Amino acid sequence: MNIASLMNPPRKNAQDKSTHLTTLVRVQATVLAQGALSVAKDQVKSFRHMLDVLTGTYAQARP
């Protein structure tokens, strides 16, 4: 322990820690959801492309 820590003891706020943890979890969940949505969109695009290649049609001709 140093002198500065004796003069200014660390603050213990449970609320600040819990709100920080909640924010961190929320950000992580958002990033994971965005990643999953991006992967799903890419899979749909690749499926449509392969369907067009196999059937000889074009995606621009779809209604």
mmJSON file of the N, C-alpha and C atoms, coordinates in Angstrom:
{"data_MODEL":{"atom_site":{
"group_PDB":["ATOM","ATOM","ATOM","ATOM","ATOM","ATOM","ATOM","ATOM","ATOM","ATOM","ATOM","ATOM","ATOM","ATOM","ATOM","ATOM","ATOM","ATOM","ATOM","ATOM","ATOM","ATOM","ATOM","ATOM","ATOM","ATOM","ATOM","ATOM","ATOM","ATOM","ATOM","ATOM","ATOM","ATOM","ATOM","ATOM","ATOM","ATOM","ATOM","ATOM","ATOM","ATOM","ATOM","ATOM","ATOM","ATOM","ATOM","ATOM","ATOM","ATOM","ATOM","ATOM","ATOM","ATOM","ATOM","ATOM","ATOM","ATOM","ATOM","ATOM","ATOM","ATOM","ATOM","ATOM","ATOM","ATOM","ATOM","ATOM","ATOM","ATOM","ATOM","ATOM","ATOM","ATOM","ATOM","ATOM","ATOM","ATOM","ATOM","ATOM","ATOM","ATOM","ATOM","ATOM","ATOM","ATOM","ATOM","ATOM","ATOM","ATOM","ATOM","ATOM","ATOM","ATOM","ATOM","ATOM","ATOM","ATOM","ATOM","ATOM","ATOM","ATOM","ATOM","ATOM","ATOM","ATOM","ATOM","ATOM","ATOM","ATOM","ATOM","ATOM","ATOM","ATOM","ATOM","ATOM","ATOM","ATOM","ATOM","ATOM","ATOM","ATOM","ATOM","ATOM","ATOM","ATOM","ATOM","ATOM","ATOM","ATOM","ATOM","ATOM","ATOM","ATOM","ATOM","ATOM","ATOM","ATOM","ATOM","ATOM","ATOM","ATOM","ATOM","ATOM","ATOM","ATOM","ATOM","ATOM","ATOM","ATOM","ATOM","ATOM","ATOM","ATOM","ATOM","ATOM","ATOM","ATOM","ATOM","ATOM","ATOM","ATOM","ATOM","ATOM","ATOM","ATOM","ATOM","ATOM","ATOM","ATOM","ATOM","ATOM","ATOM","ATOM","ATOM","ATOM","ATOM","ATOM","ATOM","ATOM","ATOM","ATOM","ATOM","ATOM","ATOM","ATOM","ATOM","ATOM","ATOM"],
"id":[1,2,3,4,5,6,7,8,9,10,11,12,13,14,15,16,17,18,19,20,21,22,23,24,25,26,27,28,29,30,31,32,33,34,35,36,37,38,39,40,41,42,43,44,45,46,47,48,49,50,51,52,53,54,55,56,57,58,59,60,61,62,63,64,65,66,67,68,69,70,71,72,73,74,75,76,77,78,79,80,81,82,83,84,85,86,87,88,89,90,91,92,93,94,95,96,97,98,99,100,101,102,103,104,105,106,107,108,109,110,111,112,113,114,115,116,117,118,119,120,121,122,123,124,125,126,127,128,129,130,131,132,133,134,135,136,137,138,139,140,141,142,143,144,145,146,147,148,149,150,151,152,153,154,155,156,157,158,159,160,161,162,163,164,165,166,167,168,169,170,171,172,173,174,175,176,177,178,179,180,181,182,183,184,185,186,187,188,189],
"type_symbol":["N","C","C","N","C","C","N","C","C","N","C","C","N","C","C","N","C","C","N","C","C","N","C","C","N","C","C","N","C","C","N","C","C","N","C","C","N","C","C","N","C","C","N","C","C","N","C","C","N","C","C","N","C","C","N","C","C","N","C","C","N","C","C","N","C","C","N","C","C","N","C","C","N","C","C","N","C","C","N","C","C","N","C","C","N","C","C","N","C","C","N","C","C","N","C","C","N","C","C","N","C","C","N","C","C","N","C","C","N","C","C","N","C","C","N","C","C","N","C","C","N","C","C","N","C","C","N","C","C","N","C","C","N","C","C","N","C","C","N","C","C","N","C","C","N","C","C","N","C","C","N","C","C","N","C","C","N","C","C","N","C","C","N","C","C","N","C","C","N","C","C","N","C","C","N","C","C","N","C","C","N","C","C","N","C","C","N","C","C"],
"label_atom_id":["N","CA","C","N","CA","C","N","CA","C","N","CA","C","N","CA","C","N","CA","C","N","CA","C","N","CA","C","N","CA","C","N","CA","C","N","CA","C","N","CA","C","N","CA","C","N","CA","C","N","CA","C","N","CA","C","N","CA","C","N","CA","C","N","CA","C","N","CA","C","N","CA","C","N","CA","C","N","CA","C","N","CA","C","N","CA","C","N","CA","C","N","CA","C","N","CA","C","N","CA","C","N","CA","C","N","CA","C","N","CA","C","N","CA","C","N","CA","C","N","CA","C","N","CA","C","N","CA","C","N","CA","C","N","CA","C","N","CA","C","N","CA","C","N","CA","C","N","CA","C","N","CA","C","N","CA","C","N","CA","C","N","CA","C","N","CA","C","N","CA","C","N","CA","C","N","CA","C","N","CA","C","N","CA","C","N","CA","C","N","CA","C","N","CA","C","N","CA","C","N","CA","C","N","CA","C","N","CA","C","N","CA","C","N","CA","C","N","CA","C"],
"label_alt_id":[null,null,null,null,null,null,null,null,null,null,null,null,null,null,null,null,null,null,null,null,null,null,null,null,null,null,null,null,null,null,null,null,null,null,null,null,null,null,null,null,null,null,null,null,null,null,null,null,null,null,null,null,null,null,null,null,null,null,null,null,null,null,null,null,null,null,null,null,null,null,null,null,null,null,null,null,null,null,null,null,null,null,null,null,null,null,null,null,null,null,null,null,null,null,null,null,null,null,null,null,null,null,null,null,null,null,null,null,null,null,null,null,null,null,null,null,null,null,null,null,null,null,null,null,null,null,null,null,null,null,null,null,null,null,null,null,null,null,null,null,null,null,null,null,null,null,null,null,null,null,null,null,null,null,null,null,null,null,null,null,null,null,null,null,null,null,null,null,null,null,null,null,null,null,null,null,null,null,null,null,null,null,null,null,null,null,null,null,null],
"label_comp_id":["MET","MET","MET","ASN","ASN","ASN","ILE","ILE","ILE","ALA","ALA","ALA","SER","SER","SER","LEU","LEU","LEU","MET","MET","MET","ASN","ASN","ASN","PRO","PRO","PRO","PRO","PRO","PRO","ARG","ARG","ARG","LYS","LYS","LYS","ASN","ASN","ASN","ALA","ALA","ALA","GLN","GLN","GLN","ASP","ASP","ASP","LYS","LYS","LYS","SER","SER","SER","THR","THR","THR","HIS","HIS","HIS","LEU","LEU","LEU","THR","THR","THR","THR","THR","THR","LEU","LEU","LEU","VAL","VAL","VAL","ARG","ARG","ARG","VAL","VAL","VAL","GLN","GLN","GLN","ALA","ALA","ALA","THR","THR","THR","VAL","VAL","VAL","LEU","LEU","LEU","ALA","ALA","ALA","GLN","GLN","GLN","GLY","GLY","GLY","ALA","ALA","ALA","LEU","LEU","LEU","SER","SER","SER","VAL","VAL","VAL","ALA","ALA","ALA","LYS","LYS","LYS","ASP","ASP","ASP","GLN","GLN","GLN","VAL","VAL","VAL","LYS","LYS","LYS","SER","SER","SER","PHE","PHE","PHE","ARG","ARG","ARG","HIS","HIS","HIS","MET","MET","MET","LEU","LEU","LEU","ASP","ASP","ASP","VAL","VAL","VAL","LEU","LEU","LEU","THR","THR","THR","GLY","GLY","GLY","THR","THR","THR","TYR","TYR","TYR","ALA","ALA","ALA","GLN","GLN","GLN","ALA","ALA","ALA","ARG","ARG","ARG","PRO","PRO","PRO"],
"label_asym_id":["A","A","A","A","A","A","A","A","A","A","A","A","A","A","A","A","A","A","A","A","A","A","A","A","A","A","A","A","A","A","A","A","A","A","A","A","A","A","A","A","A","A","A","A","A","A","A","A","A","A","A","A","A","A","A","A","A","A","A","A","A","A","A","A","A","A","A","A","A","A","A","A","A","A","A","A","A","A","A","A","A","A","A","A","A","A","A","A","A","A","A","A","A","A","A","A","A","A","A","A","A","A","A","A","A","A","A","A","A","A","A","A","A","A","A","A","A","A","A","A","A","A","A","A","A","A","A","A","A","A","A","A","A","A","A","A","A","A","A","A","A","A","A","A","A","A","A","A","A","A","A","A","A","A","A","A","A","A","A","A","A","A","A","A","A","A","A","A","A","A","A","A","A","A","A","A","A","A","A","A","A","A","A","A","A","A","A","A","A"],
"label_entity_id":["1","1","1","1","1","1","1","1","1","1","1","1","1","1","1","1","1","1","1","1","1","1","1","1","1","1","1","1","1","1","1","1","1","1","1","1","1","1","1","1","1","1","1","1","1","1","1","1","1","1","1","1","1","1","1","1","1","1","1","1","1","1","1","1","1","1","1","1","1","1","1","1","1","1","1","1","1","1","1","1","1","1","1","1","1","1","1","1","1","1","1","1","1","1","1","1","1","1","1","1","1","1","1","1","1","1","1","1","1","1","1","1","1","1","1","1","1","1","1","1","1","1","1","1","1","1","1","1","1","1","1","1","1","1","1","1","1","1","1","1","1","1","1","1","1","1","1","1","1","1","1","1","1","1","1","1","1","1","1","1","1","1","1","1","1","1","1","1","1","1","1","1","1","1","1","1","1","1","1","1","1","1","1","1","1","1","1","1","1"],
"label_seq_id":[1,1,1,2,2,2,3,3,3,4,4,4,5,5,5,6,6,6,7,7,7,8,8,8,9,9,9,10,10,10,11,11,11,12,12,12,13,13,13,14,14,14,15,15,15,16,16,16,17,17,17,18,18,18,19,19,19,20,20,20,21,21,21,22,22,22,23,23,23,24,24,24,25,25,25,26,26,26,27,27,27,28,28,28,29,29,29,30,30,30,31,31,31,32,32,32,33,33,33,34,34,34,35,35,35,36,36,36,37,37,37,38,38,38,39,39,39,40,40,40,41,41,41,42,42,42,43,43,43,44,44,44,45,45,45,46,46,46,47,47,47,48,48,48,49,49,49,50,50,50,51,51,51,52,52,52,53,53,53,54,54,54,55,55,55,56,56,56,57,57,57,58,58,58,59,59,59,60,60,60,61,61,61,62,62,62,63,63,63],
"pdbx_PDB_ins_code":[null,null,null,null,null,null,null,null,null,null,null,null,null,null,null,null,null,null,null,null,null,null,null,null,null,null,null,null,null,null,null,null,null,null,null,null,null,null,null,null,null,null,null,null,null,null,null,null,null,null,null,null,null,null,null,null,null,null,null,null,null,null,null,null,null,null,null,null,null,null,null,null,null,null,null,null,null,null,null,null,null,null,null,null,null,null,null,null,null,null,null,null,null,null,null,null,null,null,null,null,null,null,null,null,null,null,null,null,null,null,null,null,null,null,null,null,null,null,null,null,null,null,null,null,null,null,null,null,null,null,null,null,null,null,null,null,null,null,null,null,null,null,null,null,null,null,null,null,null,null,null,null,null,null,null,null,null,null,null,null,null,null,null,null,null,null,null,null,null,null,null,null,null,null,null,null,null,null,null,null,null,null,null,null,null,null,null,null,null],
"Cartn_x":[0.834,0.0,0.88,0.454,1.205,0.433,1.063,0.466,-0.774,-0.763,-1.914,-3.157,-2.99,-4.161,-4.683,-3.822,-4.289,-5.027,-4.579,-5.224,-6.551,-6.609,-7.823,-8.218,-8.958,-9.333,-10.236,-10.161,-11.013,-12.485,-13.292,-14.733,-15.349,-16.332,-17.01,-18.479,-18.783,-20.169,-20.653,-21.548,-22.071,-22.922,-23.596,-24.45,-23.621,-22.518,-21.683,-21.14,-20.749,-20.199,-21.276,-22.473,-23.544,-24.006,-24.07,-24.475,-23.406,-22.141,-21.061,-21.148,-21.413,-21.537,-22.747,-23.852,-25.049,-24.791,-24.112,-23.79,-22.881,-21.902,-20.983,-21.711,-22.602,-23.368,-24.272,-24.879,-25.768,-24.994,-23.805,-22.982,-22.559,-22.153,-21.752,-22.918,-24.105,-25.279,-25.621,-25.486,-25.762,-24.789,-23.509,-22.493,-22.73,-23.057,-23.336,-24.577,-25.601,-26.821,-26.55,-25.774,-25.44,-24.623,-23.713,-22.921,-23.781,-24.706,-25.59,-26.486,-26.978,-27.822,-27.023,-25.802,-24.943,-24.664,-24.395,-24.147,-25.404,-26.548,-27.793,-28.038,-27.791,-27.97,-27.007,-25.76,-24.783,-25.185,-25.725,-26.152,-27.317,-28.246,-29.375,-28.872,-27.944,-27.394,-26.66,-25.877,-25.137,-26.084,-27.137,-28.116,-28.803,-29.207,-29.861,-28.917,-27.661,-26.692,-26.527,-26.369,-26.206,-27.476,-28.627,-29.885,-29.924,-29.503,-29.462,-28.466,-27.319,-26.317,-26.854,-27.48,-27.957,-29.17,-30.041,-31.256,-31.097,-30.021,-29.782,-30.584,-31.184,-31.922,-31.038,-31.556,-30.797,-31.599,-30.89,-31.55,-32.24,-31.746,-32.343,-33.732,-34.003,-35.301,-36.365,-35.98,-36.963,-37.861,-39.126,-40.049,-39.814],
"Cartn_y":[-1.172,0.0,1.236,2.218,3.461,4.547,5.683,6.775,7.326,7.422,7.969,7.119,5.807,4.962,5.072,5.421,5.626,6.953,7.958,9.274,9.269,8.6,8.54,7.081,6.518,5.115,4.926,3.783,3.543,3.552,4.078,4.128,2.788,2.412,1.137,1.419,1.566,1.8,0.59,-0.157,-1.352,-0.977,0.159,0.578,0.897,1.59,1.934,0.677,-0.279,-1.522,-2.316,-2.368,-3.132,-2.467,-1.138,-0.472,-0.643,-0.642,-0.865,-2.277,-3.248,-4.637,-4.812,-4.167,-4.239,-3.639,-2.516,-1.874,-2.763,-3.376,-4.258,-5.461,-6.055,-7.213,-6.798,-5.627,-5.136,-4.923,-4.349,-4.114,-5.442,-6.385,-7.693,-8.393,-8.322,-8.951,-8.284,-6.965,-6.248,-6.647,-6.737,-7.118,-8.543,-9.444,-10.821,-10.903,-10.14,-10.147,-9.587,-8.515,-7.945,-8.928,-9.629,-10.63,-11.755,-12.237,-13.316,-12.874,-11.645,-11.121,-10.971,-10.52,-10.375,-11.726,-12.722,-14.07,-14.606,-14.386,-14.87,-14.2,-12.904,-12.197,-12.724,-12.972,-13.505,-14.888,-15.708,-17.047,-16.987,-16.071,-15.919,-15.459,-14.502,-14.022,-15.128,-15.912,-16.981,-18.074,-18.375,-19.359,-18.886,-17.622,-17.08,-17.089,-16.769,-16.772,-18.189,-19.168,-20.546,-21.039,-20.636,-20.992,-20.404,-19.152,-18.514,-19.208,-19.604,-20.29,-21.643,-22.371,-23.711,-23.69,-22.706,-22.659,-21.812,-21.02,-20.192,-18.902,-18.544,-17.281,-16.231,-15.023,-13.932,-13.282,-12.827,-12.228,-10.916,-10.227,-8.949,-9.169,-10.386,-10.668,-11.012,-11.137,-11.467,-10.28,-10.56,-9.435,-8.932],
"Cartn_z":[0.0,0.0,0.0,-0.775,-0.769,-0.031,0.138,0.929,0.251,-1.075,-1.791,-1.563,-1.514,-1.302,0.119,1.068,2.437,2.561,1.825,1.891,1.142,0.013,-0.803,-1.008,-0.065,-0.215,-1.439,-2.074,-3.247,-2.87,-3.765,-3.529,-3.881,-3.117,-3.367,-3.627,-4.892,-5.293,-6.076,-5.476,-6.131,-7.337,-7.256,-8.361,-9.599,-9.449,-10.585,-11.25,-10.448,-10.987,-11.722,-11.156,-11.795,-13.091,-13.121,-14.359,-15.429,-15.026,-15.989,-16.557,-15.712,-16.146,-17.059,-16.719,-17.545,-18.917,-18.959,-20.232,-21.065,-20.433,-21.136,-21.724,-20.964,-21.446,-22.594,-22.493,-23.549,-24.85,-24.749,-25.938,-26.556,-25.736,-26.25,-26.953,-26.373,-26.976,-28.31,-28.373,-29.616,-30.711,-30.367,-31.355,-31.855,-30.95,-31.358,-32.243,-31.921,-32.732,-34.123,-34.206,-35.506,-36.338,-35.703,-36.412,-36.939,-36.131,-36.558,-37.715,-37.654,-38.726,-40.021,-39.912,-41.084,-41.737,-40.931,-41.457,-42.146,-41.554,-42.155,-43.507,-43.601,-44.871,-45.925,-45.536,-46.489,-46.976,-46.092,-46.495,-47.471,-47.252,-48.175,-49.538,-49.551,-50.824,-51.568,-50.85,-51.517,-52.014,-51.26,-51.707,-52.974,-53.007,-54.197,-55.396,-55.161,-56.254,-56.817,-55.944,-56.414,-57.106,-56.625,-57.279,-58.684,-58.819,-60.13,-61.051,-60.53,-61.34,-61.813,-60.926,-61.274,-62.202,-62.041,-62.853,-64.108,-64.181,-65.354,-65.354,-64.23,-64.135,-63.474,-63.402,-62.806,-61.695,-60.676,-59.519,-59.898,-60.935,-61.34,-61.934,-62.418,-63.042,-61.998,-60.743,-59.695,-59.402,-59.143,-58.811,-57.405],
"occupancy":[1.0,1.0,1.0,1.0,1.0,1.0,1.0,1.0,1.0,1.0,1.0,1.0,1.0,1.0,1.0,1.0,1.0,1.0,1.0,1.0,1.0,1.0,1.0,1.0,1.0,1.0,1.0,1.0,1.0,1.0,1.0,1.0,1.0,1.0,1.0,1.0,1.0,1.0,1.0,1.0,1.0,1.0,1.0,1.0,1.0,1.0,1.0,1.0,1.0,1.0,1.0,1.0,1.0,1.0,1.0,1.0,1.0,1.0,1.0,1.0,1.0,1.0,1.0,1.0,1.0,1.0,1.0,1.0,1.0,1.0,1.0,1.0,1.0,1.0,1.0,1.0,1.0,1.0,1.0,1.0,1.0,1.0,1.0,1.0,1.0,1.0,1.0,1.0,1.0,1.0,1.0,1.0,1.0,1.0,1.0,1.0,1.0,1.0,1.0,1.0,1.0,1.0,1.0,1.0,1.0,1.0,1.0,1.0,1.0,1.0,1.0,1.0,1.0,1.0,1.0,1.0,1.0,1.0,1.0,1.0,1.0,1.0,1.0,1.0,1.0,1.0,1.0,1.0,1.0,1.0,1.0,1.0,1.0,1.0,1.0,1.0,1.0,1.0,1.0,1.0,1.0,1.0,1.0,1.0,1.0,1.0,1.0,1.0,1.0,1.0,1.0,1.0,1.0,1.0,1.0,1.0,1.0,1.0,1.0,1.0,1.0,1.0,1.0,1.0,1.0,1.0,1.0,1.0,1.0,1.0,1.0,1.0,1.0,1.0,1.0,1.0,1.0,1.0,1.0,1.0,1.0,1.0,1.0,1.0,1.0,1.0,1.0,1.0,1.0],
"B_iso_or_equiv":[0.0,0.0,0.0,0.0,0.0,0.0,0.0,0.0,0.0,0.0,0.0,0.0,0.0,0.0,0.0,0.0,0.0,0.0,0.0,0.0,0.0,0.0,0.0,0.0,0.0,0.0,0.0,0.0,0.0,0.0,0.0,0.0,0.0,0.0,0.0,0.0,0.0,0.0,0.0,0.0,0.0,0.0,0.0,0.0,0.0,0.0,0.0,0.0,0.0,0.0,0.0,0.0,0.0,0.0,0.0,0.0,0.0,0.0,0.0,0.0,0.0,0.0,0.0,0.0,0.0,0.0,0.0,0.0,0.0,0.0,0.0,0.0,0.0,0.0,0.0,0.0,0.0,0.0,0.0,0.0,0.0,0.0,0.0,0.0,0.0,0.0,0.0,0.0,0.0,0.0,0.0,0.0,0.0,0.0,0.0,0.0,0.0,0.0,0.0,0.0,0.0,0.0,0.0,0.0,0.0,0.0,0.0,0.0,0.0,0.0,0.0,0.0,0.0,0.0,0.0,0.0,0.0,0.0,0.0,0.0,0.0,0.0,0.0,0.0,0.0,0.0,0.0,0.0,0.0,0.0,0.0,0.0,0.0,0.0,0.0,0.0,0.0,0.0,0.0,0.0,0.0,0.0,0.0,0.0,0.0,0.0,0.0,0.0,0.0,0.0,0.0,0.0,0.0,0.0,0.0,0.0,0.0,0.0,0.0,0.0,0.0,0.0,0.0,0.0,0.0,0.0,0.0,0.0,0.0,0.0,0.0,0.0,0.0,0.0,0.0,0.0,0.0,0.0,0.0,0.0,0.0,0.0,0.0,0.0,0.0,0.0,0.0,0.0,0.0],
"pdbx_formal_charge":[null,null,null,null,null,null,null,null,null,null,null,null,null,null,null,null,null,null,null,null,null,null,null,null,null,null,null,null,null,null,null,null,null,null,null,null,null,null,null,null,null,null,null,null,null,null,null,null,null,null,null,null,null,null,null,null,null,null,null,null,null,null,null,null,null,null,null,null,null,null,null,null,null,null,null,null,null,null,null,null,null,null,null,null,null,null,null,null,null,null,null,null,null,null,null,null,null,null,null,null,null,null,null,null,null,null,null,null,null,null,null,null,null,null,null,null,null,null,null,null,null,null,null,null,null,null,null,null,null,null,null,null,null,null,null,null,null,null,null,null,null,null,null,null,null,null,null,null,null,null,null,null,null,null,null,null,null,null,null,null,null,null,null,null,null,null,null,null,null,null,null,null,null,null,null,null,null,null,null,null,null,null,null,null,null,null,null,null,null],
"auth_seq_id":[1,1,1,2,2,2,3,3,3,4,4,4,5,5,5,6,6,6,7,7,7,8,8,8,9,9,9,10,10,10,11,11,11,12,12,12,13,13,13,14,14,14,15,15,15,16,16,16,17,17,17,18,18,18,19,19,19,20,20,20,21,21,21,22,22,22,23,23,23,24,24,24,25,25,25,26,26,26,27,27,27,28,28,28,29,29,29,30,30,30,31,31,31,32,32,32,33,33,33,34,34,34,35,35,35,36,36,36,37,37,37,38,38,38,39,39,39,40,40,40,41,41,41,42,42,42,43,43,43,44,44,44,45,45,45,46,46,46,47,47,47,48,48,48,49,49,49,50,50,50,51,51,51,52,52,52,53,53,53,54,54,54,55,55,55,56,56,56,57,57,57,58,58,58,59,59,59,60,60,60,61,61,61,62,62,62,63,63,63],
"auth_comp_id":["MET","MET","MET","ASN","ASN","ASN","ILE","ILE","ILE","ALA","ALA","ALA","SER","SER","SER","LEU","LEU","LEU","MET","MET","MET","ASN","ASN","ASN","PRO","PRO","PRO","PRO","PRO","PRO","ARG","ARG","ARG","LYS","LYS","LYS","ASN","ASN","ASN","ALA","ALA","ALA","GLN","GLN","GLN","ASP","ASP","ASP","LYS","LYS","LYS","SER","SER","SER","THR","THR","THR","HIS","HIS","HIS","LEU","LEU","LEU","THR","THR","THR","THR","THR","THR","LEU","LEU","LEU","VAL","VAL","VAL","ARG","ARG","ARG","VAL","VAL","VAL","GLN","GLN","GLN","ALA","ALA","ALA","THR","THR","THR","VAL","VAL","VAL","LEU","LEU","LEU","ALA","ALA","ALA","GLN","GLN","GLN","GLY","GLY","GLY","ALA","ALA","ALA","LEU","LEU","LEU","SER","SER","SER","VAL","VAL","VAL","ALA","ALA","ALA","LYS","LYS","LYS","ASP","ASP","ASP","GLN","GLN","GLN","VAL","VAL","VAL","LYS","LYS","LYS","SER","SER","SER","PHE","PHE","PHE","ARG","ARG","ARG","HIS","HIS","HIS","MET","MET","MET","LEU","LEU","LEU","ASP","ASP","ASP","VAL","VAL","VAL","LEU","LEU","LEU","THR","THR","THR","GLY","GLY","GLY","THR","THR","THR","TYR","TYR","TYR","ALA","ALA","ALA","GLN","GLN","GLN","ALA","ALA","ALA","ARG","ARG","ARG","PRO","PRO","PRO"],
"auth_asym_id":["A","A","A","A","A","A","A","A","A","A","A","A","A","A","A","A","A","A","A","A","A","A","A","A","A","A","A","A","A","A","A","A","A","A","A","A","A","A","A","A","A","A","A","A","A","A","A","A","A","A","A","A","A","A","A","A","A","A","A","A","A","A","A","A","A","A","A","A","A","A","A","A","A","A","A","A","A","A","A","A","A","A","A","A","A","A","A","A","A","A","A","A","A","A","A","A","A","A","A","A","A","A","A","A","A","A","A","A","A","A","A","A","A","A","A","A","A","A","A","A","A","A","A","A","A","A","A","A","A","A","A","A","A","A","A","A","A","A","A","A","A","A","A","A","A","A","A","A","A","A","A","A","A","A","A","A","A","A","A","A","A","A","A","A","A","A","A","A","A","A","A","A","A","A","A","A","A","A","A","A","A","A","A","A","A","A","A","A","A"],
"auth_atom_id":["N","CA","C","N","CA","C","N","CA","C","N","CA","C","N","CA","C","N","CA","C","N","CA","C","N","CA","C","N","CA","C","N","CA","C","N","CA","C","N","CA","C","N","CA","C","N","CA","C","N","CA","C","N","CA","C","N","CA","C","N","CA","C","N","CA","C","N","CA","C","N","CA","C","N","CA","C","N","CA","C","N","CA","C","N","CA","C","N","CA","C","N","CA","C","N","CA","C","N","CA","C","N","CA","C","N","CA","C","N","CA","C","N","CA","C","N","CA","C","N","CA","C","N","CA","C","N","CA","C","N","CA","C","N","CA","C","N","CA","C","N","CA","C","N","CA","C","N","CA","C","N","CA","C","N","CA","C","N","CA","C","N","CA","C","N","CA","C","N","CA","C","N","CA","C","N","CA","C","N","CA","C","N","CA","C","N","CA","C","N","CA","C","N","CA","C","N","CA","C","N","CA","C","N","CA","C","N","CA","C","N","CA","C","N","CA","C","N","CA","C"],
"pdbx_PDB_model_num":[1,1,1,1,1,1,1,1,1,1,1,1,1,1,1,1,1,1,1,1,1,1,1,1,1,1,1,1,1,1,1,1,1,1,1,1,1,1,1,1,1,1,1,1,1,1,1,1,1,1,1,1,1,1,1,1,1,1,1,1,1,1,1,1,1,1,1,1,1,1,1,1,1,1,1,1,1,1,1,1,1,1,1,1,1,1,1,1,1,1,1,1,1,1,1,1,1,1,1,1,1,1,1,1,1,1,1,1,1,1,1,1,1,1,1,1,1,1,1,1,1,1,1,1,1,1,1,1,1,1,1,1,1,1,1,1,1,1,1,1,1,1,1,1,1,1,1,1,1,1,1,1,1,1,1,1,1,1,1,1,1,1,1,1,1,1,1,1,1,1,1,1,1,1,1,1,1,1,1,1,1,1,1,1,1,1,1,1,1]
}}}
